[in-house]
Tab-separated table of C-alpha atoms and ligand atoms in Angstrom:
chain	number	residue	atom	x	y	z
A	195	MET	CA	-207.237	29.520	56.028
A	196	ASN	CA	-210.104	27.403	57.292
A	197	LYS	CA	-208.985	27.382	60.929
A	198	LYS	CA	-209.744	29.040	64.252
A	199	LEU	CA	-206.898	30.908	65.888
A	200	GLY	CA	-207.217	31.859	69.558
A	201	LEU	CA	-205.243	34.773	70.954
A	202	VAL	CA	-205.069	34.816	74.743
A	203	GLY	CA	-203.992	38.326	75.676
A	204	ALA	CA	-205.199	41.136	73.426
A	205	GLY	CA	-202.372	43.532	74.242
A	206	ASN	CA	-199.580	44.640	71.963
A	207	ILE	CA	-198.433	41.219	70.775
A	208	GLY	CA	-201.943	39.717	70.680
A	209	GLY	CA	-203.298	42.661	68.677
A	210	THR	CA	-200.406	42.596	66.191
A	211	LEU	CA	-200.838	38.841	65.754
A	212	GLY	CA	-204.535	39.421	65.119
A	213	LEU	CA	-203.664	41.793	62.301
A	214	LEU	CA	-201.153	39.377	60.747
A	215	ALA	CA	-203.720	36.567	60.891
A	216	ALA	CA	-206.458	38.767	59.406
A	217	LEU	CA	-204.196	39.809	56.531
A	218	ALA	CA	-203.501	36.104	55.935
A	219	GLU	CA	-207.277	35.477	55.684
A	220	TYR	CA	-207.654	33.165	58.684
A	221	GLN	CA	-211.300	32.169	58.821
A	222	GLU	CA	-211.797	32.785	62.526
A	223	ILE	CA	-209.745	34.783	64.992
A	224	ALA	CA	-210.862	34.846	68.635
A	225	LEU	CA	-209.301	37.251	71.121
A	226	PHE	CA	-209.514	36.842	74.876
A	227	ASP	CA	-208.328	39.319	77.485
A	228	VAL	CA	-209.031	39.552	81.184
A	229	LYS	CA	-209.447	43.317	80.901
A	230	PRO	CA	-213.151	44.002	80.220
A	231	GLY	CA	-213.794	45.469	76.777
A	232	LEU	CA	-210.212	45.206	75.559
A	233	ALA	CA	-210.543	42.061	73.445
A	234	LYS	CA	-213.916	43.151	72.057
A	235	GLY	CA	-212.589	46.596	71.191
A	236	LYS	CA	-209.469	45.200	69.524
A	237	ALA	CA	-211.601	42.706	67.598
A	238	LEU	CA	-213.746	45.535	66.212
A	239	ASP	CA	-210.677	47.582	65.279
A	240	LEU	CA	-209.076	44.534	63.632
A	241	GLY	CA	-212.318	43.641	61.853
A	242	GLN	CA	-212.494	47.115	60.360
A	243	ALA	CA	-208.847	46.923	59.268
A	244	ALA	CA	-209.547	43.507	57.740
A	245	ALA	CA	-212.516	44.954	55.867
A	246	LEU	CA	-210.257	47.636	54.360
A	247	HIS	CA	-207.830	44.945	53.309
A	248	GLY	CA	-210.605	42.895	51.733
A	249	SER	CA	-210.096	40.051	54.199
A	250	SER	CA	-213.124	38.016	55.194
A	251	SER	CA	-211.756	36.848	58.562
A	252	ARG	CA	-214.347	36.681	61.331
A	253	ILE	CA	-212.769	38.399	64.329
A	254	THR	CA	-214.355	38.280	67.775
A	255	GLY	CA	-213.281	39.305	71.257
A	256	SER	CA	-214.412	38.522	74.783
A	257	ASP	CA	-213.462	38.498	78.433
A	258	SER	CA	-214.923	35.012	78.720
A	259	PHE	CA	-212.665	31.999	78.104
A	260	ALA	CA	-215.569	30.291	76.306
A	261	ILE	CA	-214.505	32.209	73.184
A	262	LEU	CA	-211.615	29.730	72.882
A	263	GLU	CA	-214.021	26.842	72.194
A	264	ASP	CA	-212.612	24.524	69.490
A	265	CYS	CA	-209.597	26.636	68.565
A	266	ASP	CA	-207.108	24.809	66.310
A	267	CYS	CA	-204.205	26.893	67.520
A	268	VAL	CA	-203.824	29.165	70.546
A	269	VAL	CA	-201.130	31.770	71.142
A	270	VAL	CA	-200.722	32.881	74.746
A	271	THR	CA	-199.377	36.386	75.302
A	272	ALA	CA	-201.388	37.088	78.445
A	273	GLY	CA	-199.560	38.573	81.358
A	274	SER	CA	-197.526	41.533	82.347
A	275	PRO	CA	-194.799	42.749	79.987
A	276	ARG	CA	-191.291	43.439	81.179
A	277	LEU	CA	-190.908	47.027	82.354
A	278	PRO	CA	-187.636	49.033	82.483
A	279	GLY	CA	-185.271	47.635	85.091
A	280	MET	CA	-187.315	44.443	85.415
A	281	SER	CA	-185.614	41.176	84.464
A	282	ARG	CA	-187.594	38.386	82.823
A	283	ASP	CA	-187.262	36.437	86.024
A	284	ASP	CA	-188.931	39.229	88.034
A	285	LEU	CA	-192.018	38.492	86.022
A	286	LEU	CA	-192.117	34.912	87.225
A	287	SER	CA	-194.584	35.246	90.065
A	288	VAL	CA	-196.958	37.654	88.316
A	289	ASN	CA	-197.239	35.619	85.150
A	290	ALA	CA	-197.259	32.174	86.791
A	291	LYS	CA	-200.763	32.855	88.125
A	292	VAL	CA	-201.882	33.894	84.658
A	293	MET	CA	-200.561	30.628	83.159
A	294	GLN	CA	-202.527	28.601	85.683
A	295	SER	CA	-205.861	30.158	84.743
A	296	VAL	CA	-205.131	30.169	81.007
A	297	GLY	CA	-203.926	26.546	81.098
A	298	GLN	CA	-207.125	25.426	82.801
A	299	ALA	CA	-209.196	27.280	80.201
A	300	ILE	CA	-207.314	25.616	77.330
A	301	ALA	CA	-207.919	22.217	78.952
A	302	GLN	CA	-211.621	23.022	79.174
A	303	TYR	CA	-212.324	24.692	75.823
A	304	CYS	CA	-209.721	23.542	73.284
A	305	PRO	CA	-207.713	20.569	74.572
A	306	GLY	CA	-206.900	19.539	70.990
A	307	ALA	CA	-205.225	22.832	70.069
A	308	PHE	CA	-201.597	23.445	69.213
A	309	VAL	CA	-200.430	25.895	71.873
A	310	ILE	CA	-197.710	28.521	71.530
A	311	CYS	CA	-196.595	30.385	74.632
A	312	VAL	CA	-195.000	33.820	74.294
A	313	THR	CA	-195.362	35.161	77.836
A	314	ASN	CA	-192.079	35.728	79.681
A	315	PRO	CA	-190.076	34.375	81.381
A	316	LEU	CA	-190.716	32.092	78.449
A	317	ASP	CA	-189.001	28.830	79.362
A	318	ALA	CA	-190.715	28.799	82.746
A	319	MET	CA	-194.139	29.979	81.549
A	320	VAL	CA	-194.475	27.338	78.851
A	321	TYR	CA	-193.614	24.691	81.461
A	322	LEU	CA	-196.356	25.987	83.759
A	323	LEU	CA	-198.816	26.296	80.906
A	324	GLN	CA	-198.299	22.633	80.065
A	325	HIS	CA	-198.642	21.699	83.731
A	326	ALA	CA	-202.003	23.474	83.912
A	327	SER	CA	-203.366	22.515	80.472
A	328	LYS	CA	-202.052	18.915	80.249
A	329	ILE	CA	-201.402	19.444	76.539
A	330	PRO	CA	-199.091	16.647	75.313
A	331	ASP	CA	-195.401	17.438	74.658
A	332	HIS	CA	-195.608	17.607	70.861
A	333	ARG	CA	-198.502	20.126	70.904
A	334	ILE	CA	-197.098	22.849	73.143
A	335	VAL	CA	-194.095	25.069	72.463
A	336	GLY	CA	-192.611	28.404	73.376
A	337	MET	CA	-191.575	31.228	71.070
A	338	ALA	CA	-188.060	32.543	71.650
A	339	GLY	CA	-185.464	31.228	69.214
A	340	ILE	CA	-187.158	32.634	66.114
A	341	LEU	CA	-187.054	36.119	67.607
A	342	ASP	CA	-183.473	35.747	68.862
A	343	SER	CA	-182.433	34.366	65.445
A	344	ALA	CA	-184.181	37.250	63.642
A	345	ARG	CA	-182.366	39.777	65.806
A	346	PHE	CA	-179.036	38.024	65.195
A	347	ARG	CA	-179.672	37.978	61.418
A	348	TYR	CA	-180.698	41.625	61.444
A	349	PHE	CA	-177.501	42.749	63.217
A	350	LEU	CA	-175.350	40.543	60.959
A	351	SER	CA	-177.000	41.902	57.832
A	352	ASP	CA	-176.193	45.397	59.015
A	353	TYR	CA	-172.570	44.422	59.711
A	354	PHE	CA	-172.000	42.618	56.398
A	355	LYS	CA	-174.163	45.035	54.397
A	356	THR	CA	-175.984	42.140	52.796
A	357	GLY	CA	-179.679	41.268	52.572
A	358	VAL	CA	-181.113	39.674	55.683
A	359	GLN	CA	-182.511	36.889	53.460
A	360	ASN	CA	-178.893	35.896	52.729
A	361	ILE	CA	-178.339	35.111	56.377
A	362	HIS	CA	-179.365	31.823	57.939
A	363	ALA	CA	-179.022	31.500	61.672
A	364	LEU	CA	-180.195	29.264	64.485
A	365	VAL	CA	-180.197	30.521	68.039
A	366	LEU	CA	-180.883	27.801	70.582
A	367	GLY	CA	-181.067	27.469	74.360
A	368	GLY	CA	-182.985	29.688	76.745
A	369	HIS	CA	-184.438	33.058	75.794
A	370	GLY	CA	-182.131	36.036	76.330
A	371	ASP	CA	-179.102	35.912	78.578
A	372	THR	CA	-178.344	32.210	78.119
A	373	MET	CA	-179.202	31.871	74.423
A	374	VAL	CA	-176.768	29.869	72.275
A	375	PRO	CA	-176.167	31.140	68.720
A	376	LEU	CA	-174.806	28.321	66.563
A	377	VAL	CA	-171.953	30.176	64.884
A	378	ARG	CA	-170.894	27.127	62.845
A	379	HIS	CA	-174.400	26.799	61.422
A	380	THR	CA	-174.856	30.505	60.703
A	381	LEU	CA	-174.419	31.318	57.023
A	382	VAL	CA	-173.776	34.783	55.614
A	383	ASP	CA	-173.971	34.803	51.826
A	384	GLY	CA	-173.687	31.013	51.923
A	385	ILE	CA	-170.448	31.017	53.939
A	386	SER	CA	-170.323	29.990	57.584
A	387	LEU	CA	-169.754	32.677	60.162
A	388	GLU	CA	-166.857	30.625	61.490
A	389	LYS	CA	-165.193	30.912	58.058
A	390	HIS	CA	-165.824	34.671	57.910
A	391	VAL	CA	-164.032	34.993	61.255
A	392	GLU	CA	-161.181	32.780	60.013
A	393	LEU	CA	-160.800	34.902	56.878
A	394	GLY	CA	-160.668	38.081	58.958
A	395	ARG	CA	-163.942	39.518	57.596
A	396	LEU	CA	-165.442	39.493	61.052
A	397	PRO	CA	-163.009	40.015	63.937
A	398	ALA	CA	-163.872	37.776	66.888
A	399	ALA	CA	-164.468	40.866	69.067
A	400	ASP	CA	-167.076	42.184	66.597
A	401	LEU	CA	-168.803	38.804	66.535
A	402	GLU	CA	-168.913	38.780	70.321
A	403	ALA	CA	-170.396	42.305	70.305
A	404	ILE	CA	-173.127	41.210	67.856
A	405	ILE	CA	-173.928	38.146	69.979
A	406	GLN	CA	-174.074	40.318	73.079
A	407	ARG	CA	-176.392	42.813	71.382
A	408	THR	CA	-178.644	39.929	70.298
A	409	ARG	CA	-178.713	38.600	73.873
A	410	GLN	CA	-179.815	42.000	75.074
A	411	GLY	CA	-182.053	42.676	72.068
A	412	GLY	CA	-185.210	42.824	74.151
A	413	GLY	CA	-183.638	44.978	76.848
A	414	GLU	CA	-182.345	47.498	74.293
A	415	ILE	CA	-185.896	48.060	73.060
A	416	VAL	CA	-187.366	48.197	76.580
A	417	ALA	CA	-184.865	50.909	77.524
A	418	LEU	CA	-185.789	52.966	74.455
A	419	LEU	CA	-189.560	52.548	74.671
A	420	GLN	CA	-189.694	53.264	78.410
A	421	THR	CA	-193.327	52.171	78.590
A	422	GLY	CA	-193.251	48.524	77.529
A	423	SER	CA	-191.401	45.907	75.544
A	424	ALA	CA	-190.921	44.885	71.920
A	425	PHE	CA	-194.060	43.536	70.310
A	426	ILE	CA	-193.907	43.738	66.526
A	427	ALA	CA	-191.034	41.295	65.945
A	428	PRO	CA	-192.285	39.010	68.754
A	429	ALA	CA	-195.726	38.883	67.099
A	430	ARG	CA	-194.200	38.200	63.692
A	431	SER	CA	-192.051	35.442	65.222
A	432	ALA	CA	-195.049	33.735	66.824
A	433	PHE	CA	-196.936	34.061	63.539
A	434	GLU	CA	-194.116	32.110	61.844
A	435	MET	CA	-194.924	29.212	64.172
A	436	VAL	CA	-198.699	29.516	63.692
A	437	GLN	CA	-198.228	29.360	59.936
A	438	ALA	CA	-195.797	26.425	60.100
A	439	HIS	CA	-198.399	24.472	62.072
A	440	LEU	CA	-201.644	25.457	60.353
A	441	ARG	CA	-200.165	25.204	56.843
A	442	ASP	CA	-198.271	22.004	57.691
A	443	GLU	CA	-195.037	23.552	56.446
A	444	LYS	CA	-192.753	21.069	58.220
A	445	LYS	CA	-190.381	23.971	58.696
A	446	LEU	CA	-187.113	23.838	60.611
A	447	LEU	CA	-187.404	26.447	63.341
A	448	PRO	CA	-185.679	27.118	66.649
A	449	VAL	CA	-188.469	26.492	69.126
A	450	ALA	CA	-188.722	26.016	72.886
A	451	ALA	CA	-189.831	22.373	72.895
A	452	LYS	CA	-190.052	19.780	75.638
A	453	VAL	CA	-186.755	17.926	75.825
A	454	THR	CA	-185.559	15.155	78.083
A	455	VAL	CA	-182.344	13.147	78.139
A	456	GLU	CA	-181.465	13.666	74.472
A	457	PHE	CA	-180.118	17.163	75.131
A	458	ASN	CA	-178.298	16.261	78.349
A	459	VAL	CA	-180.732	18.308	80.427
A	460	PRO	CA	-180.933	17.611	84.163
A	461	GLN	CA	-184.734	17.180	84.024
A	462	PRO	CA	-187.518	17.383	81.406
A	463	MET	CA	-187.873	21.032	80.413
A	464	PHE	CA	-188.656	23.388	77.536
A	465	LEU	CA	-185.482	24.513	75.821
A	466	GLY	CA	-184.764	26.164	72.479
A	467	VAL	CA	-183.899	23.373	70.039
A	468	PRO	CA	-184.164	22.869	66.249
A	469	VAL	CA	-187.601	21.501	65.529
A	470	ILE	CA	-189.632	20.499	62.478
A	471	LEU	CA	-193.010	22.204	62.961
A	472	GLY	CA	-196.003	20.946	61.042
A	473	ALA	CA	-199.647	19.957	61.344
A	474	LYS	CA	-198.905	17.486	64.134
A	475	GLY	CA	-196.985	20.138	66.064
A	476	VAL	CA	-193.424	19.220	66.978
A	477	GLU	CA	-192.912	16.516	64.367
A	478	LYS	CA	-189.221	16.042	65.015
A	479	ILE	CA	-186.470	17.476	67.175
A	480	ILE	CA	-183.255	17.633	65.168
A	481	GLN	CA	-180.139	16.399	66.908
A	482	TYR	CA	-177.006	18.229	65.835
A	483	GLU	CA	-173.536	17.244	66.867
A	484	PHE	CA	-172.611	20.092	69.138
A	485	THR	CA	-169.085	21.333	69.747
A	486	GLU	CA	-167.916	21.330	73.337
A	487	GLN	CA	-168.554	25.076	73.538
A	488	GLU	CA	-172.086	24.796	72.116
A	489	GLN	CA	-172.887	21.910	74.444
A	490	GLN	CA	-171.555	23.964	77.359
A	491	GLY	CA	-173.799	26.872	76.301
A	492	LEU	CA	-176.839	24.583	76.193
A	493	THR	CA	-175.911	23.078	79.563
A	494	ASN	CA	-175.749	26.602	81.037
A	495	SER	CA	-179.127	27.434	79.500
A	496	ALA	CA	-180.617	24.224	80.863
A	497	ALA	CA	-179.253	25.009	84.325
A	498	ALA	CA	-180.893	28.460	84.225
A	499	VAL	CA	-184.232	26.932	83.181
A	500	ALA	CA	-183.914	24.222	85.861
A	501	SER	CA	-183.442	26.891	88.493
A	502	LEU	CA	-186.595	28.683	87.303
A	503	ILE	CA	-188.514	25.401	87.554
A	504	GLU	CA	-187.099	24.985	91.063
A	505	ASP	CA	-188.350	28.506	91.935
A	506	MET	CA	-191.809	27.628	90.688
A	507	HIS	CA	-191.820	24.507	92.873
A	508	ARG	CA	-190.712	26.575	95.869
A	509	LEU	CA	-193.416	29.167	95.218
A	510	GLY	CA	-196.014	26.389	95.051
A	511	PHE	CA	-196.961	26.808	91.379
A	512	LEU	CA	-196.166	23.218	90.446
A	513	SER	CA	-197.913	21.338	93.216
A	514	GLU	CA	-200.950	19.386	92.121
B	300	APR	N1	-205.770	36.439	81.186
B	300	APR	C1	-205.809	37.034	79.975
B	300	APR	N2	-205.168	38.163	79.676
B	300	APR	C2	-204.437	38.722	80.644
B	300	APR	C3	-204.333	38.163	81.937
B	300	APR	C4	-205.049	36.972	82.189
B	300	APR	N3	-205.021	36.382	83.386
B	300	APR	N4	-203.526	38.962	82.665
B	300	APR	C5	-203.129	39.960	81.872
B	300	APR	N5	-203.683	39.819	80.644
B	300	APR	C6	-203.578	40.676	79.469
B	300	APR	C7	-203.443	42.148	79.784
B	300	APR	O1	-204.708	42.728	80.079
B	300	APR	C8	-202.848	42.667	78.487
B	300	APR	O2	-203.839	43.147	77.600
B	300	APR	O3	-202.391	40.355	78.735
B	300	APR	C9	-202.163	41.455	77.868
B	300	APR	C10	-200.677	41.622	77.687
B	300	APR	O4	-200.494	42.618	76.733
B	300	APR	P1	-199.367	43.732	76.867
B	300	APR	O5	-199.342	44.251	78.257
B	300	APR	O6	-199.546	44.696	75.754
B	300	APR	O7	-198.008	42.882	76.680
B	300	APR	P2	-197.342	42.382	75.318
B	300	APR	O8	-196.365	43.374	74.840
B	300	APR	O9	-198.405	41.916	74.390
B	300	APR	O10	-196.498	41.140	75.869
B	300	APR	C11	-197.135	39.995	76.422
B	300	APR	O11	-195.305	38.516	75.912
B	300	APR	O12	-193.107	38.833	75.164
B	300	APR	C12	-193.938	38.630	76.261
B	300	APR	O13	-192.732	39.770	77.994
B	300	APR	C13	-193.888	39.796	77.213
B	300	APR	O14	-194.909	38.535	78.947
B	300	APR	C14	-195.141	39.549	77.995
B	300	APR	C15	-196.115	39.003	76.948
């Protein structure tokens, strides 16, 4: 892949993404981390792994933002991860400052890049990152729905004892507590989840339990790990978006994209919606006809995101 991928944050997700990109033979992978030595050390480790794999990727690391010069795509995972007992929203203040400095660096070194934000609380951080970087709407997105959808598919595949590839699901809305799984559009073995419920193969209470477990999918892992949060599936989810963009796949993915009136949101915001991702970035936002319940779920999500944006205004992160 004749492209330069920038990874801002060389921690757990950044490092795992570096490995995925190296295995996929990306020509250039540049890691940045504020912690001295970390990005350089990870780059060496990754380079040696790539050598074993026979990959010719050129992997570099630095604690200077200049390493991001001319990146085609940048994934931002910089910040503090969620620790046990910490909600995503608790992270707001800590990570908002990080988004400001990273956004300014993107504006300076790679203003033409496609930018994917992973840092939590996602829907708020991607908003701030755009505010600081001035990247246009179609070239900046947040990663949430792919991970939530993967978790939902994984739990459903376990329930139905069928291959996860036989399950198609779209989880929209905000990340986590207010996510909206589209039950009507979820297919298990080619049959909609709604139909499975109707036929008694999936009692409504079991479906609710699976949805609840998906909502708390990140928290379940945090509680088990004790020392950090999930990073392998989040990295793989972000990689799905990198690939869709750099390979111009024009793939339908649930992505936190900038939406305005079309989704009945109270103000412009980033919200998980079905998007066609390709070389131009967000090439299209797909408009489904939502049921009243789905629309209500999205309205609740939008209200939660709007209140985060309000918090950021109050804390002074959105003033010019
Ligand atoms: N600029 C660049 N890197 C930074 C900055 C900054 N201002 N502040 C912190 N970092 C770096 C840290 O030094 C660390 O190496 O970001 C990295 C984050 O890595 P981890 O702590 O391992 O966190 P990770 O599991 O990768 O998650 C990153 O993604 O899913 C979200 O909630 C998660 O917000 C968290 C983010």
